Amino acid sequence: MATIPRESVREVLHGFLAGRGLRKTSQRDAIIDAAFGTTEHYTAEQLLAMARGIDTSVSRATVYRTLPLLVESGLLRELDLGGATKIYDPNFLEHPTHNHLVCVDCKRIFEFEDPNMELLGNCITRRMGFSPSNKTVKIEARCDEFQLRGSCRKAAGGAPA
Amino acid sequence: MATIPRESVREVLHGFLAGRGLRKTSQRDAIIDAAFGTTEHYTAEQLLAMARGIDTSVSRATVYRTLPLLVESGLLRELDLGGATKIYDPNFLEHPTHNHLVCVDCKRIFEFEDPNMELLGNCITRRMGFSPSNKTVKIEARCDEFQLRGSCRKAAGGAPA
DNA sequence: ATTTCTGCAAACGATTTGCACAGGG
DNA sequence: CCCTGTGCAAATCGTTTGCAGAAAT
């Protein structure tokens, strides 16, 4: 669960921005560092708080304007897990094909990676006459331990919703 | 692709409402008939239009208040396909485990059903110490035909986004 | 110098809600 | 009758955007 060196992520993004004629700014750097300085999921609002911890001048608007850039760069992934707000996941760099299980009891999000799921998705897509571009699997499930004990200790690996 | 007889869907929902101490009203009936009188996907706004085609007195608020009931009854499924608005899918009655492929070229939504996907999802869930409750697979993909010809005829089976 | 960025605050759009009356049981 | 359901319009809430000044190239 090690974080990717901030430096290299920054460099990649600086290249991405340059390629689009976009500029390198201190606010964007703060947002980038905040976005990839954790392996937890976060919302736009939470990212704003984290970025402000690095540079107090970062505004909400800039966060909302920067997030789509990070997503388009391919380094950050946007998740639609059902709630009203979008959730961002910085872990696709390390685990490009992982997916999510949401516990309906405690609402925590657990990540999983499964090569069979990946292969099967590709097969189905091709069989339908398409070329795979992006696959999203969301599993909602009840925690067995929670059912038995009324509480669970699965905290490790899971992020609160 | 036949629609389930409206009558039986209505009866099931009347039972569901009664079980909760909720009442049968003409507006709810219009919304139910509209919701299950098609196999196309729709948004809340589109359902409002369809319901008004049956009973002009149906209001937007009632549609928004009724939709969660239909979803909770298990007859209607809410989809988060990435857009700003939620999409509703009345086809889970006939195909309880189907999933969706969204064409990134034409934005159309195609449904598919695959028993292996179903089994694999269950396996992964159990392996993680959970009991499956609900699985959602969304595949975004490029249409091969569109890539070659610049247009495609896959309309059949697909609903426009 | 030229353009892109930024913060602010107002605008937006889908959805939710308070209210007073209508209507089901 | 009692209590839930309804339409209307206002309120919410996450997100987007117009603007004028600030900063990067």
Tab-separated table of C-alpha atoms (C1' of nucleotides) in Angstrom, chain C residues 9-24:
chain	number	residue	atom	x	y	z
C	9	DA	C1'	-19.724	34.655	-5.466
C	10	DA	C1'	-23.525	33.951	-8.251
C	11	DA	C1'	-25.636	30.413	-11.245
C	12	DC	C1'	-26.967	25.774	-12.195
C	13	DG	C1'	-29.694	21.512	-12.373
C	14	DA	C1'	-31.258	17.433	-10.380
C	15	DT	C1'	-33.526	16.219	-6.400
C	16	DT	C1'	-35.846	17.149	-1.838
C	17	DT	C1'	-38.914	19.272	1.199
C	18	DG	C1'	-42.544	22.446	3.875
C	19	DC	C1'	-46.942	23.600	3.459
C	20	DA	C1'	-52.022	23.549	3.077
C	21	DC	C1'	-55.370	21.178	0.816
C	22	DA	C1'	-57.210	16.718	-1.490
C	23	DG	C1'	-58.388	12.134	-1.053
C	24	DG	C1'	-57.906	7.042	0.479
